[in-house]
Amino acid sequence: MKKKLLLLLPFLLLAGCTTKEKPDIVVTSFVSYDAVKNIVGDKLFVKNIVPWGSELHDFEPTPRDITDINAAKLFVYTSPLLETWAKSLVTNENSFDMSTCAQIEHEEGETSNNEHHHDHDSLHFWTDPHLYKGIMDMLLPVINDISPANSDYFTANHQNYTGRLEASGTELRNFLTPLSDPTIFFAGHNALGHFASRFGLTIKTINEGYTPDVDFVSQEIVNFINEIKAAGVHHLFIEELVEPRVGNLIKNELAKENYEITLLELHGYHNITPAQAKEGVTYADLFAQNVANLKQAFSD
């Protein structure tokens, strides 16, 4: 009898592990993971189906992902424009569309002061920390409903985290407001129109149709370099998770003329690296980093 129990033990442990692996909440991006995780803490198991460090826009879920989504207590996704597969594959009635909440928050909130978003950028609502906070405000009662016993814990986490977002937003607004037409140059895929609008910032790019693998004609690079020199700026912003090929090209070309520039990252929150995920890097951390880099660019 003792021998049989010993033989059964590994199978019982395995079954227990399998049960624990069933996620309570499934999300589809870094921003949805961050919003949920910084409310639920360690009280619920949150699964992000998009691998850390991968490209967000081209992601397709696996059959296992769809099974987890439909069995979860809550499914949080970014936008039907981004997760185009959700409409046909997801049957979970408790689904939370972040883009709908962002639109409601935008319509009820303050009017943007820089309305020049192109169609693609309209997707990147999460780069506006005010809208992101509004999404978390709407997400809190939904999460409370699936685990009422932890509502006080969730509410405290929400207040602490959104307080960090508000503090960084106030810091950046107070810094930029006295400046006359604060403008930065960005050698990358500019998905930060909502961020720029929120804080009255102008972001100049090589062209509005930039993609990471594009080969620019030389005249576009020349024109951009001339704009940098004419503006007298010595900081060039680059995007996250992409080799700054164009940024380094511009930096090297300017160095030939003894014109030094520093490359600084302006994070668009699309995703984080596996190392950053292991360290627990949050949206609030990246926002604070963006604020620090912008302050450096306008202070040096």
Tab-separated table of C-alpha atoms in Angstrom:
chain	number	residue	atom	x	y	z
A	1	MET	CA	0.000	0.000	0.000
A	2	LYS	CA	2.845	2.343	0.896
A	3	LYS	CA	4.526	1.583	-2.438
A	4	LYS	CA	1.324	2.397	-4.348
A	5	LEU	CA	0.997	5.733	-2.558
A	6	LEU	CA	4.559	6.619	-3.448
A	7	LEU	CA	3.888	5.777	-7.074
A	8	LEU	CA	0.748	7.904	-7.093
A	9	LEU	CA	2.423	10.922	-5.493
A	10	PRO	CA	4.139	12.282	-8.659
A	11	PHE	CA	0.858	12.094	-10.566
A	12	LEU	CA	-1.007	13.923	-7.813
A	13	LEU	CA	1.662	16.633	-7.736
A	14	LEU	CA	1.524	16.929	-11.509
A	15	ALA	CA	-2.245	17.274	-11.427
A	16	GLY	CA	-1.940	19.973	-8.795
A	17	CYS	CA	0.570	21.909	-10.892
A	18	THR	CA	-1.662	21.644	-13.942
A	19	THR	CA	-4.578	23.113	-12.016
A	20	LYS	CA	-2.475	26.009	-10.757
A	21	GLU	CA	-1.405	26.820	-14.306
A	22	LYS	CA	-4.941	27.725	-15.342
A	23	PRO	CA	-4.948	31.538	-15.526
A	24	ASP	CA	-7.568	33.603	-13.784
A	25	ILE	CA	-7.070	36.479	-16.217
A	26	VAL	CA	-5.634	36.368	-19.744
A	27	VAL	CA	-4.220	39.488	-21.420
A	28	THR	CA	-2.778	40.232	-24.847
A	29	SER	CA	-0.035	42.823	-24.436
A	30	PHE	CA	2.398	44.447	-22.043
A	31	VAL	CA	0.018	47.351	-21.403
A	32	SER	CA	-2.935	45.112	-20.593
A	33	TYR	CA	-0.726	42.903	-18.408
A	34	ASP	CA	0.651	45.939	-16.587
A	35	ALA	CA	-2.778	47.442	-15.928
A	36	VAL	CA	-4.147	44.162	-14.576
A	37	LYS	CA	-1.082	42.977	-12.675
A	38	ASN	CA	-0.669	46.257	-10.806
A	39	ILE	CA	-4.211	45.871	-9.505
A	40	VAL	CA	-4.349	42.152	-8.691
A	41	GLY	CA	-0.768	41.738	-7.402
A	42	ASP	CA	-0.264	38.120	-6.337
A	43	LYS	CA	-3.923	37.392	-5.614
A	44	LEU	CA	-4.780	36.202	-9.138
A	45	PHE	CA	-2.782	34.435	-11.841
A	46	VAL	CA	-2.410	36.678	-14.905
A	47	LYS	CA	-1.188	35.243	-18.207
A	48	ASN	CA	0.121	37.435	-21.026
A	49	ILE	CA	-0.078	35.406	-24.231
A	50	VAL	CA	2.271	37.732	-26.165
A	51	PRO	CA	5.921	36.723	-25.553
A	52	TRP	CA	8.135	39.359	-23.952
A	53	GLY	CA	10.275	41.188	-26.483
A	54	SER	CA	8.156	40.195	-29.475
A	55	GLU	CA	6.382	42.380	-31.998
A	56	LEU	CA	2.913	43.250	-30.750
A	57	HIS	CA	1.256	44.061	-34.070
A	58	ASP	CA	1.865	40.706	-35.806
A	59	PHE	CA	0.933	38.378	-32.949
A	60	GLU	CA	-1.363	35.398	-33.560
A	61	PRO	CA	-2.620	33.255	-30.634
A	62	THR	CA	-2.117	29.500	-30.370
A	63	PRO	CA	-5.006	27.051	-29.826
A	64	ARG	CA	-3.866	26.773	-26.174
A	65	ASP	CA	-4.061	30.567	-25.853
A	66	ILE	CA	-7.645	30.553	-27.104
A	67	THR	CA	-8.562	27.759	-24.687
A	68	ASP	CA	-7.093	29.733	-21.781
A	69	ILE	CA	-8.833	32.921	-22.896
A	70	ASN	CA	-12.262	31.333	-23.093
A	71	ALA	CA	-11.864	29.530	-19.761
A	72	ALA	CA	-10.548	32.546	-17.851
A	73	LYS	CA	-12.541	34.589	-15.358
A	74	LEU	CA	-11.612	37.685	-17.370
A	75	PHE	CA	-10.062	38.396	-20.774
A	76	VAL	CA	-8.446	41.815	-21.261
A	77	TYR	CA	-7.380	42.825	-24.757
A	78	THR	CA	-6.023	45.999	-26.290
A	79	SER	CA	-8.223	46.675	-29.307
A	80	PRO	CA	-10.210	44.773	-31.963
A	81	LEU	CA	-8.100	46.690	-34.493
A	82	LEU	CA	-4.980	45.094	-33.029
A	83	GLU	CA	-6.334	41.699	-31.956
A	84	THR	CA	-8.340	41.148	-35.137
A	85	TRP	CA	-8.703	37.457	-34.267
A	86	ALA	CA	-10.651	38.145	-31.058
A	87	LYS	CA	-14.043	38.639	-32.709
A	88	SER	CA	-14.078	35.220	-34.361
A	89	LEU	CA	-12.225	33.110	-31.776
A	90	VAL	CA	-13.128	34.511	-28.356
A	91	THR	CA	-16.347	33.316	-26.692
A	92	ASN	CA	-15.566	34.564	-23.174
A	93	GLU	CA	-18.420	36.913	-22.302
A	94	ASN	CA	-16.358	38.580	-19.575
A	95	SER	CA	-14.049	40.440	-21.961
A	96	PHE	CA	-12.643	43.926	-21.454
A	97	ASP	CA	-11.740	46.017	-24.518
A	98	MET	CA	-9.214	48.648	-23.451
A	99	SER	CA	-9.770	50.746	-26.574
A	100	THR	CA	-13.482	51.213	-25.829
A	101	CYS	CA	-12.673	52.422	-22.335
A	102	ALA	CA	-9.978	54.723	-23.703
A	103	GLN	CA	-12.460	56.261	-26.140
A	104	ILE	CA	-14.992	56.894	-23.363
A	105	GLU	CA	-12.299	58.423	-21.170
A	106	HIS	CA	-11.077	60.624	-24.028
A	107	GLU	CA	-14.562	61.915	-24.838
A	108	GLU	CA	-15.332	62.691	-21.196
A	109	GLY	CA	-11.905	64.134	-20.395
A	110	GLU	CA	-10.035	67.198	-21.497
A	111	THR	CA	-9.690	68.046	-25.184
A	112	SER	CA	-6.329	67.302	-26.765
A	113	ASN	CA	-4.248	70.385	-27.688
A	114	ASN	CA	-2.427	68.925	-30.641
A	115	GLU	CA	-4.798	67.126	-32.995
A	116	HIS	CA	-2.553	65.754	-35.729
A	117	HIS	CA	-2.719	61.993	-35.247
A	118	HIS	CA	-2.493	59.912	-38.382
A	119	ASP	CA	-4.733	56.855	-38.688
A	120	HIS	CA	-2.176	54.308	-37.489
A	121	ASP	CA	-1.287	56.329	-34.421
A	122	SER	CA	-4.914	56.447	-33.311
A	123	LEU	CA	-4.426	52.853	-32.185
A	124	HIS	CA	-1.742	53.749	-29.638
A	125	PHE	CA	-4.061	55.323	-27.062
A	126	TRP	CA	-2.084	53.706	-24.239
A	127	THR	CA	0.832	56.134	-24.711
A	128	ASP	CA	-1.301	58.817	-23.052
A	129	PRO	CA	-0.886	58.140	-19.302
A	130	HIS	CA	-4.117	60.008	-18.542
A	131	LEU	CA	-6.079	57.616	-20.756
A	132	TYR	CA	-4.143	54.685	-19.313
A	133	LYS	CA	-5.116	55.713	-15.793
A	134	GLY	CA	-8.744	56.031	-16.930
A	135	ILE	CA	-8.621	52.487	-18.284
A	136	MET	CA	-7.337	51.245	-14.923
A	137	ASP	CA	-10.152	53.144	-13.187
A	138	MET	CA	-12.703	51.251	-15.315
A	139	LEU	CA	-10.872	47.960	-14.938
A	140	LEU	CA	-10.873	48.017	-11.118
A	141	PRO	CA	-14.611	47.272	-10.569
A	142	VAL	CA	-14.480	44.530	-13.212
A	143	ILE	CA	-11.651	42.831	-11.335
A	144	ASN	CA	-13.399	43.379	-8.002
A	145	ASP	CA	-16.417	41.527	-9.384
A	146	ILE	CA	-14.414	38.379	-10.154
A	147	SER	CA	-12.747	38.315	-6.721
A	148	PRO	CA	-14.809	40.361	-4.227
A	149	ALA	CA	-12.889	39.066	-1.215
A	150	ASN	CA	-9.790	40.912	-2.427
A	151	SER	CA	-11.466	44.206	-3.366
A	152	ASP	CA	-9.783	46.243	-0.618
A	153	TYR	CA	-6.377	44.911	-1.655
A	154	PHE	CA	-7.092	45.622	-5.328
A	155	THR	CA	-8.306	49.149	-4.567
A	156	ALA	CA	-5.202	49.970	-2.533
A	157	ASN	CA	-2.925	48.671	-5.310
A	158	HIS	CA	-4.847	50.692	-7.891
A	159	GLN	CA	-4.591	53.904	-5.886
A	160	ASN	CA	-0.872	53.490	-5.243
A	161	TYR	CA	-0.049	52.711	-8.859
A	162	THR	CA	-2.207	55.350	-10.526
A	163	GLY	CA	-0.762	57.825	-8.029
A	164	ARG	CA	2.650	57.158	-9.553
A	165	LEU	CA	1.283	57.870	-13.031
A	166	GLU	CA	-0.278	61.124	-11.853
A	167	ALA	CA	2.959	62.214	-10.159
A	168	SER	CA	5.053	61.648	-13.295
A	169	GLY	CA	2.426	63.370	-15.427
A	170	THR	CA	2.429	66.407	-13.167
A	171	GLU	CA	6.228	66.493	-13.186
A	172	LEU	CA	6.379	66.464	-16.992
A	173	ARG	CA	3.582	68.997	-17.432
A	174	ASN	CA	5.177	71.404	-14.963
A	175	PHE	CA	8.492	71.075	-16.788
A	176	LEU	CA	7.163	71.508	-20.338
A	177	THR	CA	4.530	74.197	-19.748
A	178	PRO	CA	6.978	77.135	-19.459
A	179	LEU	CA	8.780	76.090	-22.666
A	180	SER	CA	7.897	77.723	-25.965
A	181	ASP	CA	6.829	75.028	-28.465
A	182	PRO	CA	8.846	72.129	-27.001
A	183	THR	CA	9.973	70.004	-29.943
A	184	ILE	CA	11.946	66.785	-30.175
A	185	PHE	CA	13.344	64.830	-33.117
A	186	PHE	CA	12.519	61.136	-33.303
A	187	ALA	CA	14.317	58.594	-35.516
A	188	GLY	CA	11.747	55.855	-35.353
A	189	HIS	CA	8.168	54.712	-35.699
A	190	ASN	CA	6.263	57.556	-34.070
A	191	ALA	CA	3.399	55.962	-32.154
A	192	LEU	CA	3.442	58.663	-29.497
A	193	GLY	CA	0.940	61.131	-30.898
A	194	HIS	CA	-1.437	60.678	-27.952
A	195	PHE	CA	1.441	61.216	-25.540
A	196	ALA	CA	2.543	64.347	-27.426
A	197	SER	CA	-0.995	65.736	-27.476
A	198	ARG	CA	-1.448	65.247	-23.747
A	199	PHE	CA	1.643	67.275	-22.889
A	200	GLY	CA	1.762	69.817	-25.733
A	201	LEU	CA	4.883	68.265	-27.224
A	202	THR	CA	5.818	68.330	-30.926
A	203	ILE	CA	7.537	65.214	-32.279
A	204	LYS	CA	9.310	65.583	-35.624
A	205	THR	CA	10.033	62.397	-37.552
A	206	ILE	CA	11.753	61.603	-40.839
A	207	ASN	CA	8.346	60.809	-42.290
A	208	GLU	CA	4.962	59.775	-40.918
A	209	GLY	CA	5.055	56.403	-42.689
A	210	TYR	CA	8.163	55.185	-40.917
A	211	THR	CA	8.547	51.448	-40.285
A	212	PRO	CA	11.590	49.863	-38.612
A	213	ASP	CA	12.795	48.053	-41.770
A	214	VAL	CA	12.312	50.912	-44.247
A	215	ASP	CA	15.205	52.104	-46.390
A	216	PHE	CA	15.052	55.866	-46.590
A	217	VAL	CA	16.216	57.669	-49.676
A	218	SER	CA	19.272	59.725	-48.887
A	219	GLN	CA	17.496	63.055	-49.363
A	220	GLU	CA	15.074	62.282	-46.524
A	221	ILE	CA	18.007	61.674	-44.202
A	222	VAL	CA	19.768	64.814	-45.416
A	223	ASN	CA	16.655	66.930	-44.874
A	224	PHE	CA	16.157	65.524	-41.377
A	225	ILE	CA	19.796	66.170	-40.467
A	226	ASN	CA	19.494	69.736	-41.712
A	227	GLU	CA	16.391	70.227	-39.565
A	228	ILE	CA	18.262	68.975	-36.511
A	229	LYS	CA	21.119	71.398	-37.121
A	230	ALA	CA	18.787	74.295	-37.835
A	231	ALA	CA	16.970	73.650	-34.568
A	232	GLY	CA	20.264	73.418	-32.697
A	233	VAL	CA	19.236	70.307	-30.794
A	234	HIS	CA	21.753	67.762	-29.550
A	235	HIS	CA	19.460	64.897	-28.581
A	236	LEU	CA	17.779	62.451	-30.948
A	237	PHE	CA	15.087	60.097	-29.654
A	238	ILE	CA	14.815	56.452	-30.669
A	239	GLU	CA	12.193	53.760	-30.058
A	240	GLU	CA	12.350	50.661	-27.887
A	241	LEU	CA	13.136	47.066	-28.894
A	242	VAL	CA	14.526	48.064	-32.289
A	243	GLU	CA	18.147	48.408	-33.319
A	244	PRO	CA	18.608	52.209	-33.769
A	245	ARG	CA	19.985	51.826	-37.279
A	246	VAL	CA	18.753	55.175	-38.568
A	247	GLY	CA	19.544	56.956	-35.304
A	248	ASN	CA	23.143	55.752	-35.426
A	249	LEU	CA	23.395	56.700	-39.096
A	250	ILE	CA	22.287	60.260	-38.327
A	251	LYS	CA	24.578	60.466	-35.304
A	252	ASN	CA	27.587	59.311	-37.351
A	253	GLU	CA	26.837	61.706	-40.221
A	254	LEU	CA	26.582	64.644	-37.823
A	255	ALA	CA	29.797	63.583	-36.068
A	256	LYS	CA	31.631	64.075	-39.371
A	257	GLU	CA	30.704	67.754	-39.053
A	258	ASN	CA	31.740	67.824	-35.367
A	259	TYR	CA	28.087	68.099	-34.418
A	260	GLU	CA	27.503	65.785	-31.462
A	261	ILE	CA	24.133	64.313	-30.573
A	262	THR	CA	23.033	61.907	-27.856
A	263	LEU	CA	20.524	59.131	-28.535
A	264	LEU	CA	17.758	58.837	-25.940
A	265	GLU	CA	14.933	56.314	-25.815
A	266	LEU	CA	11.314	57.407	-25.862
A	267	HIS	CA	9.422	54.249	-24.964
A	268	GLY	CA	6.083	53.566	-26.644
A	269	TYR	CA	5.095	50.729	-24.260
A	270	HIS	CA	4.545	48.199	-27.051
A	271	ASN	CA	6.427	45.537	-25.140
A	272	ILE	CA	9.364	44.976	-22.803
A	273	THR	CA	12.315	42.603	-23.020
A	274	PRO	CA	12.394	39.266	-21.171
A	275	ALA	CA	15.028	40.747	-18.848
A	276	GLN	CA	12.791	43.732	-18.062
A	277	ALA	CA	9.861	41.400	-17.419
A	278	LYS	CA	12.001	39.403	-14.978
A	279	GLU	CA	12.948	42.641	-13.214
A	280	GLY	CA	9.280	43.624	-12.969
A	281	VAL	CA	9.590	46.788	-15.092
A	282	THR	CA	6.228	48.569	-15.268
A	283	TYR	CA	4.496	51.157	-17.425
A	284	ALA	CA	4.994	53.610	-14.558
A	285	ASP	CA	8.748	52.906	-14.615
A	286	LEU	CA	8.937	53.494	-18.359
A	287	PHE	CA	6.859	56.665	-18.100
A	288	ALA	CA	9.214	57.995	-15.427
A	289	GLN	CA	12.145	57.090	-17.692
A	290	ASN	CA	10.541	58.988	-20.583
A	291	VAL	CA	10.074	62.018	-18.332
A	292	ALA	CA	13.727	61.890	-17.249
A	293	ASN	CA	14.944	61.615	-20.856
A	294	LEU	CA	12.770	64.502	-22.022
A	295	LYS	CA	13.976	66.680	-19.158
A	296	GLN	CA	17.558	65.836	-20.106
A	297	ALA	CA	16.948	66.750	-23.746
A	298	PHE	CA	15.568	70.174	-22.887
A	299	SER	CA	18.034	70.898	-20.091
A	300	ASP	CA	21.442	70.063	-21.588
